[in-house]
Short mmCIF file of C-alpha atoms in Angstrom, two decimals:
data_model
loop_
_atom_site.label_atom_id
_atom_site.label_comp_id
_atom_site.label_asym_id
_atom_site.label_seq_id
_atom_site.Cartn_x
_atom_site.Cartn_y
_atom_site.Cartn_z
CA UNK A 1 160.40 156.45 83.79
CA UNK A 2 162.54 156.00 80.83
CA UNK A 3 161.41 155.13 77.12
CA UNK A 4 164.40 152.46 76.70
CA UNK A 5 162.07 150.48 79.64
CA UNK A 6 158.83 150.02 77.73
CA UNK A 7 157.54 146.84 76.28
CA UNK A 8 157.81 148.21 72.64
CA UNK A 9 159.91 147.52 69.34
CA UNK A 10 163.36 148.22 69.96
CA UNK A 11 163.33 150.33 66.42
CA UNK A 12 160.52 152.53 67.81
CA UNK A 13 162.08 153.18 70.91
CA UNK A 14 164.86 154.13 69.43
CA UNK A 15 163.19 156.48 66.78
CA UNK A 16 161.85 158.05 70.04
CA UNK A 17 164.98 158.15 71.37
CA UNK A 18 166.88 159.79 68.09
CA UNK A 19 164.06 162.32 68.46
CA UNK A 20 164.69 163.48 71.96
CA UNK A 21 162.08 162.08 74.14
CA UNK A 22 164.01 159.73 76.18
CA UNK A 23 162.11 160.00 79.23
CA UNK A 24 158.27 160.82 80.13
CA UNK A 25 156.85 163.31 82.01
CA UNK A 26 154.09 163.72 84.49
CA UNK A 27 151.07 162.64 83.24
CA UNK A 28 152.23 160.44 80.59
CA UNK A 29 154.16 158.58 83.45
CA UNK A 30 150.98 158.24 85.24
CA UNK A 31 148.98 156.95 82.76
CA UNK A 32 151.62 154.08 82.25
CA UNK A 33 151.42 153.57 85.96
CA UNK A 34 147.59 153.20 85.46
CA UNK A 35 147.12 150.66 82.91
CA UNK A 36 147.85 151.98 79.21
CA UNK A 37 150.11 149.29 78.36
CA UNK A 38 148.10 146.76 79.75
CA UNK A 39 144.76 147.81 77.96
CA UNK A 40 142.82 149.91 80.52
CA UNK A 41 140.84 152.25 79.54
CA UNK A 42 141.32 155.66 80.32
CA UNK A 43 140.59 159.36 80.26
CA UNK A 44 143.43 161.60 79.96
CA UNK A 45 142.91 165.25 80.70
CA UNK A 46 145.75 167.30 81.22
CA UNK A 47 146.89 171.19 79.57
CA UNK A 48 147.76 171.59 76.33
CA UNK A 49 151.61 170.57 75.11
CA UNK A 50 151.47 168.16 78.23
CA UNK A 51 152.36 164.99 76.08
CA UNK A 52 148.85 163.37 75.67
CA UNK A 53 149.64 162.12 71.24
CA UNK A 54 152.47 160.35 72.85
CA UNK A 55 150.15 159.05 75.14
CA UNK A 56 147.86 157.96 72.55
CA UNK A 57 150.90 156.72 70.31
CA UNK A 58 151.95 154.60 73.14
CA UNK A 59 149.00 152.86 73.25
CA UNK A 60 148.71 152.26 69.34
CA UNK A 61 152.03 151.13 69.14
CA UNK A 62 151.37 148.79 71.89
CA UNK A 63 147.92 147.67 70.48
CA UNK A 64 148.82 147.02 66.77
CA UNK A 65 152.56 145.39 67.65
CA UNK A 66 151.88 143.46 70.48
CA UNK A 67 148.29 142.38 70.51
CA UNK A 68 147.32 143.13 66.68
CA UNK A 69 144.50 144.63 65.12
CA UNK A 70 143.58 148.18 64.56
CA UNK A 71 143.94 151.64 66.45
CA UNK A 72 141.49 154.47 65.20
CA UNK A 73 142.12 157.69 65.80
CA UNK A 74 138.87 159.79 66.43
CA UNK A 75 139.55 163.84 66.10
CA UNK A 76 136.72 166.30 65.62
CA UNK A 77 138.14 168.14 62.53
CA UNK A 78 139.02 167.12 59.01
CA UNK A 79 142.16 169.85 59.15
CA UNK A 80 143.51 168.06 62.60
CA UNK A 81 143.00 164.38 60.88
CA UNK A 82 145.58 165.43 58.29
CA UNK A 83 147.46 167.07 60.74
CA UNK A 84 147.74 163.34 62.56
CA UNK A 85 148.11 161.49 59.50
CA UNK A 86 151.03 163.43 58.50
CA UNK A 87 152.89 162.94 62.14
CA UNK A 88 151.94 159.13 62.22
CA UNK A 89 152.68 158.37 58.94
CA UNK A 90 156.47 160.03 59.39
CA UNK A 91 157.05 158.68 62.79
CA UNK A 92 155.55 154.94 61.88
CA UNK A 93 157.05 153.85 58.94
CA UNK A 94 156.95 149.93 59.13
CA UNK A 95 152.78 150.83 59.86
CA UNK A 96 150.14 151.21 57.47
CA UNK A 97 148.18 154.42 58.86
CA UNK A 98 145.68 155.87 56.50
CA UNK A 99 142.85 158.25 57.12
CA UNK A 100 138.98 158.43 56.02
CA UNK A 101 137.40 161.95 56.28
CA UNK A 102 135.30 162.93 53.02
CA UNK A 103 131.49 162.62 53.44
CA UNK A 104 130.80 160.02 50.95
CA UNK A 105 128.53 157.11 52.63
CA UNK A 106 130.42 153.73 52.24
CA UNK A 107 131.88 150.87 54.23
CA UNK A 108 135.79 151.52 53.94
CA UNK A 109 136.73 148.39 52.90
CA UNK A 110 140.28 150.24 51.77
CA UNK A 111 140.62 150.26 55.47
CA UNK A 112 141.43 146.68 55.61
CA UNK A 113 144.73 146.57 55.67
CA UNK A 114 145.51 149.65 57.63
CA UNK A 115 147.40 149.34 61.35
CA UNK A 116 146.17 152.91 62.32
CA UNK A 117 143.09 154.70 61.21
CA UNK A 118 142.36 158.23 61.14
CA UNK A 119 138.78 159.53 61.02
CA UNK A 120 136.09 161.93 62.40
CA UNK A 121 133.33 160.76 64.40
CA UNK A 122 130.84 161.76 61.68
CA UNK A 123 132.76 159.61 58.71
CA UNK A 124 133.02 156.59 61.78
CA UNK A 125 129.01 156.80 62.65
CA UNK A 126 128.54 156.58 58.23
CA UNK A 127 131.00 153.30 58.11
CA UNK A 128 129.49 151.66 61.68
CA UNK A 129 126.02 151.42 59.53
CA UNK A 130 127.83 149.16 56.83
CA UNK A 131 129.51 146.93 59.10
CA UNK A 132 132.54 145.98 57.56
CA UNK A 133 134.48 143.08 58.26
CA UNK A 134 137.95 145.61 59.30
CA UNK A 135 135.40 147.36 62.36
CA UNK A 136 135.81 143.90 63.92
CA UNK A 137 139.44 144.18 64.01
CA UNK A 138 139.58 147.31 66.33
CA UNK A 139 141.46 147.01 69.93
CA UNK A 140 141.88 150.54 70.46
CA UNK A 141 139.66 153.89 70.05
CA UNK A 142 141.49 156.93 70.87
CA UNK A 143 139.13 159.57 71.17
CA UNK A 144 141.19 163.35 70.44
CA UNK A 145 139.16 166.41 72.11
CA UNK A 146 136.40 163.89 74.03
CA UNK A 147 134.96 167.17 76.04
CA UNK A 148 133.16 167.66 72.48
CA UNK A 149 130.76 164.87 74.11
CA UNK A 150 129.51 167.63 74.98
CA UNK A 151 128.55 170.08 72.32
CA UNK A 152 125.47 170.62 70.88
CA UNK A 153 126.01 169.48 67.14
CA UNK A 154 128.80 166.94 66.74
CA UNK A 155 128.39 165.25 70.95
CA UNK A 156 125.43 163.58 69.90
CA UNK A 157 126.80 161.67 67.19
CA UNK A 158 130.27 161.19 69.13
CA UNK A 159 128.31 159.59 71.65
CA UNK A 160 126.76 157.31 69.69
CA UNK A 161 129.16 156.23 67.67
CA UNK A 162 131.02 155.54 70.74
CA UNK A 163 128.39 153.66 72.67
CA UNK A 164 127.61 151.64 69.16
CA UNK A 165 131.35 150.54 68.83
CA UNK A 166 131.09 149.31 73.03
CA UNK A 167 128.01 147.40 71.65
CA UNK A 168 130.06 145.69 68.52
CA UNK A 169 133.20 145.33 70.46
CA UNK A 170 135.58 144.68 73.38
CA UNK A 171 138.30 147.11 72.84
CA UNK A 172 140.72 149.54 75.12
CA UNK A 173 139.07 153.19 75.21
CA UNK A 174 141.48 156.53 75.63
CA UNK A 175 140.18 159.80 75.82
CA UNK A 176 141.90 162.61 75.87
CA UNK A 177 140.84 166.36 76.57
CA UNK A 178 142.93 169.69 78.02
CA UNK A 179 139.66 171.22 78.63
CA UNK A 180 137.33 169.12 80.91
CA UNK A 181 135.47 170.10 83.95
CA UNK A 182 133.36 166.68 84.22
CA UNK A 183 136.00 164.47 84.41
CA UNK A 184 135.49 162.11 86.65
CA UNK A 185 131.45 161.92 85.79
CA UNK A 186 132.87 161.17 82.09
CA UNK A 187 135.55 158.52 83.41
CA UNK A 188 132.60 156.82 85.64
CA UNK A 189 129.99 156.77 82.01
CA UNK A 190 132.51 155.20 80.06
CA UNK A 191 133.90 153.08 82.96
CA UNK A 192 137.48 153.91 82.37
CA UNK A 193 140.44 155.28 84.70
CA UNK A 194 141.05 159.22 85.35
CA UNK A 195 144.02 160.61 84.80
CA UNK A 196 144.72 163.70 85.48
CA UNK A 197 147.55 166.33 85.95
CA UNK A 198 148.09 170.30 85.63
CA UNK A 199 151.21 169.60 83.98
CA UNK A 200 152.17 172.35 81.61
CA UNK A 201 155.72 172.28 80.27
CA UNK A 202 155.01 176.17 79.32
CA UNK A 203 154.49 178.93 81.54
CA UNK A 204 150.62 180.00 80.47
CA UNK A 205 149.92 184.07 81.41
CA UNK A 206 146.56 185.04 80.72
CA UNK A 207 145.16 188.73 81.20
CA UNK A 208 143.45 191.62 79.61
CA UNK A 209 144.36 194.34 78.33
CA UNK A 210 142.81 197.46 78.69
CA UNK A 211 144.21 200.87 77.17
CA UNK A 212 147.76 200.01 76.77
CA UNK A 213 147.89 197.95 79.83
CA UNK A 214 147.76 194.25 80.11
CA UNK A 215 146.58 192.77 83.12
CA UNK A 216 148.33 189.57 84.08
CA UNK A 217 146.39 187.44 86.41
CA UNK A 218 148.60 184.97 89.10
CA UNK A 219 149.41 182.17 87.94
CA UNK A 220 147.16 179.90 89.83
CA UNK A 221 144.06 181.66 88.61
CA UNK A 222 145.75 180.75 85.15
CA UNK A 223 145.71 177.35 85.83
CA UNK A 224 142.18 177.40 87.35
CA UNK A 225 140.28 179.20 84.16
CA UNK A 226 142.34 176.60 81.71
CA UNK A 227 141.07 173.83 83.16
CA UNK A 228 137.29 174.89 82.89
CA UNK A 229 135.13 173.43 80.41
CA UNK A 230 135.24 175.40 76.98
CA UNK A 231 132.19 176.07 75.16
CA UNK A 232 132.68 173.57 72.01
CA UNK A 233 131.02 176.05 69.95
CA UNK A 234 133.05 179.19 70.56
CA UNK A 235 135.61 177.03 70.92
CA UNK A 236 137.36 178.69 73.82
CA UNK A 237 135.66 182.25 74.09
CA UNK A 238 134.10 183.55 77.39
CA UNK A 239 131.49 186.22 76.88
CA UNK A 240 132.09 189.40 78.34
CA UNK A 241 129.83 188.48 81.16
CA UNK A 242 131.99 185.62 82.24
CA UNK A 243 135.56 188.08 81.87
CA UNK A 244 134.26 190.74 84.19
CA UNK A 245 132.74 188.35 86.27
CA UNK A 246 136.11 186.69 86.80
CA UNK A 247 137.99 189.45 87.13
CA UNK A 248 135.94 190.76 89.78
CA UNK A 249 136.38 187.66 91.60
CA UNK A 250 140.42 188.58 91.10
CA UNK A 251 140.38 192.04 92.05
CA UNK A 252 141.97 191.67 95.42
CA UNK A 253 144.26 189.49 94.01
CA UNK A 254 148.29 190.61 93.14
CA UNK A 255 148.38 190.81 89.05
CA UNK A 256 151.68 192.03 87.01
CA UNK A 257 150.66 195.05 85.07
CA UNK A 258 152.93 195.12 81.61
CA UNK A 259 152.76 198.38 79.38
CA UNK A 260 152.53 198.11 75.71
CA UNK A 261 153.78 201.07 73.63
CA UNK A 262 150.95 202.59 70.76
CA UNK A 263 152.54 203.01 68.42
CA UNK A 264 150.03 201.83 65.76
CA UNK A 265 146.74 202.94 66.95
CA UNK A 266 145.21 199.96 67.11
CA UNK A 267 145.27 197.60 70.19
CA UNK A 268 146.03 194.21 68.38
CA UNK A 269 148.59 195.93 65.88
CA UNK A 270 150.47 196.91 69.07
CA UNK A 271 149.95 193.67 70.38
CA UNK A 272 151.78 192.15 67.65
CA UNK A 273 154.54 194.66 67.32
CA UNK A 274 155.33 193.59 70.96
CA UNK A 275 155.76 189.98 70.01
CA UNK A 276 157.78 191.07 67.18
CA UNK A 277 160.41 192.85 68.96
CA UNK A 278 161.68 189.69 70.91
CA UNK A 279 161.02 187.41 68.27
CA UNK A 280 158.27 185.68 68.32
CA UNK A 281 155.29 184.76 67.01
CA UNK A 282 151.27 185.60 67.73
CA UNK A 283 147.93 184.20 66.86
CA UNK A 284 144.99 186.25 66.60
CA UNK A 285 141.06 184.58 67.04
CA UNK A 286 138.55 186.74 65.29
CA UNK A 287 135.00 185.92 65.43
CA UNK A 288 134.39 186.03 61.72
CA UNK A 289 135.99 185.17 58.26
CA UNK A 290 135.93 189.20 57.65
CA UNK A 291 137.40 189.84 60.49
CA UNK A 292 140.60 187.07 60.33
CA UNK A 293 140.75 188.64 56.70
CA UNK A 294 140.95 192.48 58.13
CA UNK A 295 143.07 191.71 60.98
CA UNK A 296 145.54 189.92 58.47
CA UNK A 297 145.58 193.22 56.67
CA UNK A 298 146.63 194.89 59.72
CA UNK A 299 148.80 192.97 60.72
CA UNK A 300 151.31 192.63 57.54
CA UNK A 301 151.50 196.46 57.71
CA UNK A 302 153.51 195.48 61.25
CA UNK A 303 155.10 192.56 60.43
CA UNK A 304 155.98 193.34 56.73
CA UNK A 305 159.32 195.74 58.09
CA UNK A 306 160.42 193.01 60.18
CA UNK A 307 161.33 190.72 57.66
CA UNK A 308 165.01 189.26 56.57
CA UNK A 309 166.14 188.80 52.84
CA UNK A 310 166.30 185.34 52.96
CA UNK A 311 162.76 185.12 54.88
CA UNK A 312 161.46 187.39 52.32
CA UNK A 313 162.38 185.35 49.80
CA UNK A 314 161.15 182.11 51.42
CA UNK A 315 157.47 183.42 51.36
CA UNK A 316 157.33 184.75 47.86
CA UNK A 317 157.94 181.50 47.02
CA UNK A 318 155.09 180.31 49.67
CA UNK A 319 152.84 183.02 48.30
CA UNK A 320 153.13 181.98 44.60
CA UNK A 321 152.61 178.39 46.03
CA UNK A 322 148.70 179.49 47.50
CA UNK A 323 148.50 181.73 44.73
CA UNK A 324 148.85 179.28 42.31
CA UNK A 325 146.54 176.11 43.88
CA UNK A 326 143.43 177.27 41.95
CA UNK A 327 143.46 177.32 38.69
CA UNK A 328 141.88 181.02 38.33
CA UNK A 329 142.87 182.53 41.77
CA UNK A 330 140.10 184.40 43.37
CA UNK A 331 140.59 187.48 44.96
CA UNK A 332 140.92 186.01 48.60
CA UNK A 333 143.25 183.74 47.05
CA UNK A 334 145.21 186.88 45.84
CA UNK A 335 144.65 188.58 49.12
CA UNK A 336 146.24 185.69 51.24
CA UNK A 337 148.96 185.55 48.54
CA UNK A 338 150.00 189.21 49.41
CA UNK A 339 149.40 188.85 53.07
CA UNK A 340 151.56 186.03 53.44
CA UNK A 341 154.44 187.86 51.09
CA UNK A 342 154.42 189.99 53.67
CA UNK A 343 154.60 187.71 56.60
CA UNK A 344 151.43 187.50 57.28
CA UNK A 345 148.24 184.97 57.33
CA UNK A 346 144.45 184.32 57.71
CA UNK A 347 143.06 180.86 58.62
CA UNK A 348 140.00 179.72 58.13
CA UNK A 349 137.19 177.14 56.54
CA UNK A 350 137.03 178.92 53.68
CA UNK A 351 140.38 178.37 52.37
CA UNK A 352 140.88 174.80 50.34
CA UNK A 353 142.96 172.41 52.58
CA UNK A 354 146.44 173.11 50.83
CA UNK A 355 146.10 176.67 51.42
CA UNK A 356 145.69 176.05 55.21
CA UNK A 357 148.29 173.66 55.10
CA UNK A 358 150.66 175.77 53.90
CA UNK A 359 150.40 178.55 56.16
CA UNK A 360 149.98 176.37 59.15
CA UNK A 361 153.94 174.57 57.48
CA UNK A 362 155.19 178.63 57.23
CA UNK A 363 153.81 179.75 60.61
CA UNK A 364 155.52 176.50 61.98
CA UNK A 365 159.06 177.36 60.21
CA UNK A 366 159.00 181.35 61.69
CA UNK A 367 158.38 182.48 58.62
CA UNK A 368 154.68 184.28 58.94
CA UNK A 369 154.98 185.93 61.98
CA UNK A 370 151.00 186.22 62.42
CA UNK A 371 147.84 184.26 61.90
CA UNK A 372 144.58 185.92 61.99
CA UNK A 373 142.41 183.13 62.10
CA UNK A 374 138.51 181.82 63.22
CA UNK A 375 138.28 179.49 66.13
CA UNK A 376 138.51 176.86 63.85
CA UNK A 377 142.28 176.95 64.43
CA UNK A 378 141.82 176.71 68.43
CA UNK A 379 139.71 173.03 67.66
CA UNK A 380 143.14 170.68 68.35
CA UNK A 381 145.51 172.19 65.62
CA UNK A 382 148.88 172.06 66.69
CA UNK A 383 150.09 175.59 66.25
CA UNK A 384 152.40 176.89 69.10
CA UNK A 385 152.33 180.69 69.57
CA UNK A 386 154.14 183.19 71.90
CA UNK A 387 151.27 185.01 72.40
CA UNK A 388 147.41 184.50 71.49
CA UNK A 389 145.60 187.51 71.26
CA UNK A 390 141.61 187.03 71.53
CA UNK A 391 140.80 190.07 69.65
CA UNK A 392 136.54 189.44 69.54
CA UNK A 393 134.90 188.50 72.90
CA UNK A 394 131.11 187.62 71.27
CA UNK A 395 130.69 185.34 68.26
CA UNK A 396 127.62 184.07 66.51
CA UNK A 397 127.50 180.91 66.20
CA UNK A 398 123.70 179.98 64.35
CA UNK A 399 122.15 180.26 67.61
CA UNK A 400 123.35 183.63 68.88
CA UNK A 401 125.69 185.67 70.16
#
């Protein structure tokens, strides 16, 4: 199915066209085939990288220049809403997209005149209680990371919000998720059609390493763990119950076995040095702010070496930058400033926005060759990596390990 055969503006279509995605794949194929330009409702869930923004962008586009009114844009984190402003607002010119994420209680009335609108669930549930006149003018919710129904501390008020805005209105629902086990009990509660697909435009290994071995598991059991539901609050780490269970259940299985020189000492330092040598990149999930911190440490001493002249250059003037966004930098300010001099970074929600911002724009450039960051980084930021290293297996998260 080609882009050039859509019912869309002919300038959009050919933005999308100028920017290489002439044609659509699997799943976002499907989901035209089900309904999505004709106002269906619908839950996506398909891997990550599979397509599902342009999914959702399809549907905005559709909404706001063919029917009018308002798309929002529901996402779970403030860090991912400005990630999504910043893509919409480039790609969508001739639309007014804004965004609403702080936590102050009003009514948004600056939202009047917007075409697409950005938010959290928690900043949506605060403006739903005013009742402004623009929350009448919705004719598409796009809900980003809808397994979160699920969690413990921000479902609830996802849910409600959600079931409030079915009360108020009579608008096209899309969910989408890469990590859904209840799909089709979610798709029946919010009466809406299932779409699904295992799609995966990249090759996904996942195994464990042990020693200085990794253990590669086939590729179907690959496929089979990624499309289990993640716990929301560990976002994406299995307790090391759940790991040996699962590799029990594997044992009998064929797995690749790929050895990984020591030359460091330390697992995740070789880890890294690995990616390094064919050029690429790595992520590394720590289960505390100390931790992403330490491991950042570490890993600058690995990929400090590595580093050109001109890249070198490029993030001295990227460390001055997050040196310099405070007025008196602190010392983790100075301690990211180094790290990332040396072509390295941690991420987490203790940095101020810019700071995060800027390493996520180096990271995505090839300049820092390694993010040490919380799982606050795993919740829907768009961050491609080579290779993600889970380096902590337990994590407290205010209710235990």
């Amino acid at each position: 199915m080609k882009v050039e055969n859509l019912d869309l503006p002919e300038r959009i279509k050919q933005d999308y066209i100028n920017s290489g995605i002439t044609e659509m794949n699997l799943p976002q194929k499907k989901a035209v085939n089900a309904g999505l330009m004709e106002g269906e409702d619908m839950i996506v869930a398909s891997p990550t990288a599979s397509g599902k923004t342009f999914i959702a962008e399809l549907a905005m586009v559709n909404q706001v220049k063919n029917e009018g009114g308002k798309a929002v844009y529901i996402v779970p984190l403030k860090a991912l809403a400005s990630e999504k402003y910043q893509d919409f607002k480039e790609r969508y010119k001739d639309l007014d997209v804004m965004m609403s994420v702080g936590d102050r209680d009003e009514s948004g009335d600056y939202l009047e005149t917007a075409d697409i609108v950005i938010v959290t669930s928690e900043k949506l549930d605060s403006m739903l209680r005013h009742n402004p006149s623009w929350i009448h003018e919705i004719n598409l919710v796009v809900t980003d990371e809808i397994h979160l129904l699920t969690s413990p501390n921000r479902g609830p008020t996802l849910e409600v919000t959600l079931t409030r805005l079915r009360d108020l209105l009579d608008f096209q629902m899309l969910g989408l998720s890469a990590t859904i086990s209840n799909s089709s009990e979610l798709a029946d509660w919010l009466k809406a059609e299932l779409v699904e697909s295992d799609y995966r435009p990249v090759e996904l290994k996942e195994g464990i390493m042990e020693g200085n071995e990794i253990e590669f598991f086939p590729e179907d059991y690959s496929n089979e763990s990624s499309n289990k539901t993640n716990n929301a609050e560990s976002s994406g780490f299995k307790t090391g119950k759940e790991i040996v269970k699962d590799e029990e259940k594997k044992e009998d299985e064929e797995t690749e076995e790929v050895f990984i020189e020591d030359k460091h000492g330390r697992p995740t330092s070789n880890l890294v040095e690995d990616t390094l040598e064919i050029d690429k990149q790595a992520i590394v999930f720590c289960s505390s702010r100390k931790g992403a911190e330490k491991s950042s440490d570490r890993c600058a001493e690995v990929t400090e070496p590595v580093l050109s002249r001109e890249e070198r250059q490029e993030l001295k003037e990227y460390s001055e930058r997050i040196l310099n966004i405070l007025g008196s930098p602190t010392s983790q300010c100075k301690r990211l400033a180094e790290n990332v001099a040396e072509g390295a970074a941690f991420h987490h929600a203790g940095l101020v926005n810019r700071q995060r911002s800027l390493v996520e724009e180096a990271f995505r450039k090839g300049l820092i060759k390694t993010v040490s960051a919380t799982p606050t980084l795993a919740a829907g930021i768009n961050l491609p990596a080579y290779r993600v290293i889970m380096r902590d297996l337990k994590r407290y998260t205010g209710g235990g390990m």
